[in-house]
Amino acid sequence: MSKVYLVGAGPGDPELLTLRALRVLGEADVVLYDRLVSAEILAYVNPQAERIYVGKAKGDQDRVQREILHLLLHYARAGRTVVRLKGGDPMVYGRGAEEWLFLAQHGITVELVPGLSSALALPGMAGIPLTLRGIGRSFAVICGQEQGGAAPEIAPYARIDTLVILMGVERRAELAQALIQAGRDAWEPCAFIENGSTPNERIVLAALEAVAQGRVAVQAPAVWVIGPVVAVREQLQAVAADEPVHAMPVPAYTGMHQARDVVVVERG
């Protein structure tokens, strides 16, 4: 019986693929893959498999998504083993549920192969915990734009300790302004993790106010983390450099945050 696998490719580094994802890629007849799936990950695909790029351009998402659904159904009905390969996790802002529901309604068996979501994996890899006793007891993952491209209503999230915003680069100044207006500390530390876990990784550290003022240059794809936990990265680096650190578990808004500067860290 034909089957469609919804497979998460993780945040970028091919070594972060799951074992199940590797097995399924090696058994695939057809692979439909997104823009954020690298050539290094595609190298694990069955050499005899047909590979179809289905990345979406801005303003063309709905049309391409309809084509994706048509292709998935076409190849599944033809008896092929189909892999829908997505960056991150298919069920976290990946339209995986929409594709699963569509296929199920047409009698196609679907199996989910979860992947590491960039929202959860990349902050930790950058030395930023999403939770920390005393300062980070809650976190939320938010999409930084609505279906039409407008900024979401973010004020209701202002009281959550740690915010992780995906697809928020374009609207970053507007979102930061809204958070400050809703009571968020303007000096609160932020981190943008561009192309996380890849050789092109770049981390931009700044105060929320600098983002609101439009002084932070960032390019997508980037995961945006907001909250006191961002300062833990500085403490970890100080420990590694054998420098004095502030006592845990309450990091201080030090250095760049008090000076309201912007710090860029290139991956070494």
CSV table of C-alpha atoms in Angstrom, one decimal:
chain,number,residue,atom,x,y,z
A,1,MET,CA,0.0,0.0,0.0
A,2,SER,CA,1.3,3.5,-0.9
A,3,LYS,CA,2.1,5.8,1.9
A,4,VAL,CA,3.2,9.4,2.4
A,5,TYR,CA,5.7,10.2,5.0
A,6,LEU,CA,5.7,13.7,6.5
A,7,VAL,CA,9.4,14.1,7.5
A,8,GLY,CA,11.0,16.8,9.5
A,9,ALA,CA,14.6,17.6,8.4
A,10,GLY,CA,15.5,19.5,11.6
A,11,PRO,CA,17.0,22.9,11.9
A,12,GLY,CA,19.7,22.5,9.2
A,13,ASP,CA,22.6,20.4,10.3
A,14,PRO,CA,22.3,17.0,8.6
A,15,GLU,CA,23.6,15.3,11.8
A,16,LEU,CA,20.5,16.4,13.6
A,17,LEU,CA,18.3,14.2,11.4
A,18,THR,CA,16.6,11.4,13.2
A,19,LEU,CA,17.4,7.8,12.5
A,20,ARG,CA,13.9,7.2,11.3
A,21,ALA,CA,14.2,10.1,8.9
A,22,LEU,CA,17.4,8.7,7.4
A,23,ARG,CA,15.7,5.3,6.9
A,24,VAL,CA,12.7,6.8,5.2
A,25,LEU,CA,14.7,9.0,2.9
A,26,GLY,CA,16.7,5.9,1.8
A,27,GLU,CA,13.5,4.0,1.0
A,28,ALA,CA,11.7,6.8,-0.9
A,29,ASP,CA,10.5,6.7,-4.5
A,30,VAL,CA,9.6,10.4,-4.6
A,31,VAL,CA,10.8,13.3,-2.3
A,32,LEU,CA,9.1,16.7,-2.3
A,33,TYR,CA,11.4,19.1,-0.5
A,34,ASP,CA,11.2,22.6,0.8
A,35,ARG,CA,13.6,25.6,0.4
A,36,LEU,CA,15.2,25.1,3.8
A,37,VAL,CA,16.3,21.5,3.1
A,38,SER,CA,20.1,21.6,2.2
A,39,ALA,CA,22.0,19.6,-0.4
A,40,GLU,CA,23.8,17.8,2.5
A,41,ILE,CA,20.4,16.4,3.7
A,42,LEU,CA,19.3,15.5,0.2
A,43,ALA,CA,22.4,13.4,-0.1
A,44,TYR,CA,20.7,10.9,2.1
A,45,VAL,CA,17.8,10.4,-0.3
A,46,ASN,CA,17.6,7.1,-2.3
A,47,PRO,CA,19.7,7.8,-5.4
A,48,GLN,CA,17.0,6.3,-7.6
A,49,ALA,CA,14.3,8.6,-6.1
A,50,GLU,CA,12.7,11.4,-8.0
A,51,ARG,CA,13.4,14.7,-6.3
A,52,ILE,CA,10.9,17.6,-6.7
A,53,TYR,CA,11.6,21.1,-5.3
A,54,VAL,CA,8.5,22.7,-3.9
A,55,GLY,CA,9.9,25.8,-2.1
A,56,LYS,CA,7.6,28.7,-1.8
A,57,ALA,CA,8.3,32.3,-2.8
A,58,LYS,CA,6.7,35.3,-1.0
A,59,GLY,CA,3.2,35.9,-2.3
A,60,ASP,CA,3.0,32.6,-4.1
A,61,GLN,CA,2.5,30.3,-1.1
A,62,ASP,CA,-1.1,29.3,-1.7
A,63,ARG,CA,-0.7,28.4,-5.3
A,64,VAL,CA,2.4,26.3,-4.6
A,65,GLN,CA,0.7,24.6,-1.7
A,66,ARG,CA,-2.2,23.5,-3.9
A,67,GLU,CA,0.4,22.1,-6.3
A,68,ILE,CA,2.1,20.2,-3.5
A,69,LEU,CA,-1.2,18.6,-2.4
A,70,HIS,CA,-1.9,17.6,-6.1
A,71,LEU,CA,1.6,16.0,-6.4
A,72,LEU,CA,1.4,14.1,-3.1
A,73,LEU,CA,-2.0,12.7,-4.1
A,74,HIS,CA,-0.8,11.9,-7.6
A,75,TYR,CA,2.3,9.9,-6.6
A,76,ALA,CA,0.6,8.2,-3.7
A,77,ARG,CA,-2.2,7.0,-5.9
A,78,ALA,CA,0.4,5.7,-8.4
A,79,GLY,CA,1.7,3.4,-5.6
A,80,ARG,CA,4.9,5.3,-4.9
A,81,THR,CA,6.5,5.7,-1.5
A,82,VAL,CA,6.4,9.5,-1.1
A,83,VAL,CA,8.3,11.7,1.3
A,84,ARG,CA,7.3,15.2,2.0
A,85,LEU,CA,10.5,16.7,3.5
A,86,LYS,CA,10.2,19.9,5.5
A,87,GLY,CA,12.7,21.9,7.5
A,88,GLY,CA,12.2,21.7,11.3
A,89,ASP,CA,9.2,19.7,12.4
A,90,PRO,CA,6.2,19.3,10.0
A,91,MET,CA,3.7,20.1,12.7
A,92,VAL,CA,5.3,23.4,13.9
A,93,TYR,CA,4.3,26.1,11.4
A,94,GLY,CA,5.0,23.6,8.6
A,95,ARG,CA,1.5,23.0,7.3
A,96,GLY,CA,2.0,19.4,8.0
A,97,ALA,CA,-1.5,19.0,9.6
A,98,GLU,CA,-3.1,20.5,6.5
A,99,GLU,CA,-1.4,18.0,4.2
A,100,TRP,CA,-2.1,15.1,6.5
A,101,LEU,CA,-5.8,16.0,6.6
A,102,PHE,CA,-6.0,16.4,2.9
A,103,LEU,CA,-4.4,13.1,2.2
A,104,ALA,CA,-6.5,11.3,4.8
A,105,GLN,CA,-9.6,12.6,3.3
A,106,HIS,CA,-8.5,11.0,0.0
A,107,GLY,CA,-7.8,7.7,1.6
A,108,ILE,CA,-4.0,7.9,1.7
A,109,THR,CA,-2.1,6.6,4.6
A,110,VAL,CA,0.2,9.1,6.3
A,111,GLU,CA,3.0,8.6,8.8
A,112,LEU,CA,4.7,11.4,10.6
A,113,VAL,CA,8.4,11.4,11.2
A,114,PRO,CA,9.0,14.3,13.6
A,115,GLY,CA,12.0,16.6,13.3
A,116,LEU,CA,13.8,19.0,15.7
A,117,SER,CA,12.0,22.3,15.5
A,118,SER,CA,14.3,25.2,15.1
A,119,ALA,CA,12.3,27.0,17.7
A,120,LEU,CA,13.4,24.5,20.3
A,121,ALA,CA,16.8,23.3,19.1
A,122,LEU,CA,18.6,26.5,18.0
A,123,PRO,CA,18.3,28.6,21.1
A,124,GLY,CA,19.8,25.8,23.2
A,125,MET,CA,22.6,25.2,20.7
A,126,ALA,CA,23.4,28.9,21.0
A,127,GLY,CA,23.7,28.7,24.8
A,128,ILE,CA,20.2,30.1,25.4
A,129,PRO,CA,17.8,28.0,27.5
A,130,LEU,CA,14.1,28.5,26.9
A,131,THR,CA,13.4,27.9,30.6
A,132,LEU,CA,15.5,28.6,33.8
A,133,ARG,CA,14.4,28.5,37.4
A,134,GLY,CA,13.7,31.9,38.7
A,135,ILE,CA,13.6,33.8,35.4
A,136,GLY,CA,12.1,31.6,32.7
A,137,ARG,CA,9.2,29.5,33.9
A,138,SER,CA,7.2,29.8,30.7
A,139,PHE,CA,7.8,30.2,27.0
A,140,ALA,CA,5.8,30.6,23.8
A,141,VAL,CA,6.5,29.9,20.2
A,142,ILE,CA,4.9,32.5,18.0
A,143,CYS,CA,4.6,33.0,14.2
A,144,GLY,CA,5.8,36.5,13.3
A,145,GLN,CA,3.3,37.2,10.6
A,146,GLU,CA,-0.4,36.5,9.8
A,147,GLN,CA,-1.6,34.8,6.7
A,148,GLY,CA,-1.7,38.0,4.7
A,149,GLY,CA,1.8,39.1,5.9
A,150,ALA,CA,0.6,41.5,8.6
A,151,ALA,CA,2.1,41.4,12.1
A,152,PRO,CA,0.2,39.3,14.6
A,153,GLU,CA,-1.4,40.7,17.8
A,154,ILE,CA,1.5,40.1,20.1
A,155,ALA,CA,0.6,42.1,23.1
A,156,PRO,CA,-1.2,39.1,24.8
A,157,TYR,CA,2.2,37.3,24.9
A,158,ALA,CA,4.1,40.1,26.6
A,159,ARG,CA,3.9,38.6,30.1
A,160,ILE,CA,5.4,35.2,29.0
A,161,ASP,CA,8.9,34.9,30.3
A,162,THR,CA,10.6,33.7,27.0
A,163,LEU,CA,9.3,34.4,23.5
A,164,VAL,CA,10.5,32.5,20.5
A,165,ILE,CA,9.3,34.1,17.2
A,166,LEU,CA,9.6,32.3,13.9
A,167,MET,CA,9.2,34.1,10.6
A,168,GLY,CA,9.4,37.4,12.4
A,169,VAL,CA,12.4,39.1,10.7
A,170,GLU,CA,10.4,41.3,8.3
A,171,ARG,CA,8.1,42.6,11.1
A,172,ARG,CA,10.7,42.7,13.9
A,173,ALA,CA,10.6,46.5,14.6
A,174,GLU,CA,6.9,46.6,14.7
A,175,LEU,CA,6.7,43.5,16.9
A,176,ALA,CA,9.3,44.9,19.3
A,177,GLN,CA,7.5,48.2,19.5
A,178,ALA,CA,4.2,46.4,20.4
A,179,LEU,CA,5.9,44.3,23.1
A,180,ILE,CA,7.4,47.4,24.7
A,181,GLN,CA,4.1,49.2,24.6
A,182,ALA,CA,2.5,46.2,26.2
A,183,GLY,CA,5.0,46.5,29.2
A,184,ARG,CA,8.0,44.5,28.1
A,185,ASP,CA,11.3,45.8,29.3
A,186,ALA,CA,13.0,47.9,26.6
A,187,TRP,CA,16.4,46.8,27.7
A,188,GLU,CA,15.5,43.1,27.7
A,189,PRO,CA,18.0,41.0,25.7
A,190,CYS,CA,17.2,39.5,22.4
A,191,ALA,CA,19.0,37.0,20.1
A,192,PHE,CA,18.4,36.4,16.4
A,193,ILE,CA,19.9,33.1,15.2
A,194,GLU,CA,20.3,33.2,11.4
A,195,ASN,CA,20.8,29.9,9.5
A,196,GLY,CA,21.2,28.1,12.8
A,197,SER,CA,23.3,24.9,13.0
A,198,THR,CA,24.7,25.5,9.5
A,199,PRO,CA,28.2,26.8,8.5
A,200,ASN,CA,26.5,30.1,7.7
A,201,GLU,CA,25.2,30.6,11.3
A,202,ARG,CA,25.2,34.1,12.5
A,203,ILE,CA,23.9,35.3,15.9
A,204,VAL,CA,22.8,38.9,16.5
A,205,LEU,CA,22.4,40.0,20.1
A,206,ALA,CA,20.7,43.2,21.0
A,207,ALA,CA,18.3,44.9,23.4
A,208,LEU,CA,14.6,44.9,22.5
A,209,GLU,CA,14.7,48.7,22.2
A,210,ALA,CA,17.4,48.5,19.5
A,211,VAL,CA,15.1,46.1,17.5
A,212,ALA,CA,12.2,48.5,18.0
A,213,GLN,CA,14.3,51.4,16.6
A,214,GLY,CA,15.2,49.4,13.5
A,215,ARG,CA,18.9,49.3,14.3
A,216,VAL,CA,19.2,45.5,14.1
A,217,ALA,CA,20.1,44.1,10.7
A,218,VAL,CA,18.9,40.5,10.3
A,219,GLN,CA,18.1,38.2,7.4
A,220,ALA,CA,15.7,35.3,7.2
A,221,PRO,CA,15.7,32.5,8.1
A,222,ALA,CA,16.2,33.4,11.7
A,223,VAL,CA,14.9,32.4,15.1
A,224,TRP,CA,14.2,35.3,17.4
A,225,VAL,CA,14.5,34.8,21.1
A,226,ILE,CA,13.4,37.4,23.6
A,227,GLY,CA,13.8,37.2,27.4
A,228,PRO,CA,16.2,37.3,30.4
A,229,VAL,CA,17.3,33.8,29.5
A,230,VAL,CA,19.3,35.3,26.5
A,231,ALA,CA,21.8,36.7,29.0
A,232,VAL,CA,22.7,33.1,30.0
A,233,ARG,CA,24.7,32.9,26.8
A,234,GLU,CA,27.1,35.6,28.0
A,235,GLN,CA,27.5,33.8,31.4
A,236,LEU,CA,28.4,30.5,29.6
A,237,GLN,CA,30.9,32.3,27.5
A,238,ALA,CA,32.4,34.0,30.6
A,239,VAL,CA,32.7,30.6,32.3
A,240,ALA,CA,34.5,29.2,29.2
A,241,ALA,CA,36.9,32.2,29.3
A,242,ASP,CA,37.4,31.7,33.1
A,243,GLU,CA,36.0,35.2,33.8
A,244,PRO,CA,33.9,36.2,36.8
A,245,VAL,CA,30.1,35.8,36.3
A,246,HIS,CA,27.0,36.9,38.1
A,247,ALA,CA,25.5,34.3,40.4
A,248,MET,CA,22.9,32.0,38.8
A,249,PRO,CA,20.0,31.7,38.3
A,250,VAL,CA,19.4,35.4,37.6
A,251,PRO,CA,21.5,36.7,34.7
A,252,ALA,CA,22.0,40.5,34.5
A,253,TYR,CA,21.4,42.6,31.5
A,254,THR,CA,25.1,43.4,31.1
A,255,GLY,CA,27.4,45.0,28.6
A,256,MET,CA,25.7,45.4,25.3
A,257,HIS,CA,22.2,45.5,26.8
A,258,GLN,CA,23.0,48.5,29.1
A,259,ALA,CA,24.8,50.2,26.3
A,260,ARG,CA,22.0,49.3,23.9
A,261,ASP,CA,24.5,48.1,21.4
A,262,VAL,CA,24.2,45.4,18.8
A,263,VAL,CA,26.6,42.5,18.9
A,264,VAL,CA,27.1,40.1,15.9
A,265,VAL,CA,28.6,36.7,16.4
A,266,GLU,CA,29.7,34.8,13.3
A,267,ARG,CA,30.0,31.0,13.6
A,268,GLY,CA,33.6,30.0,13.9
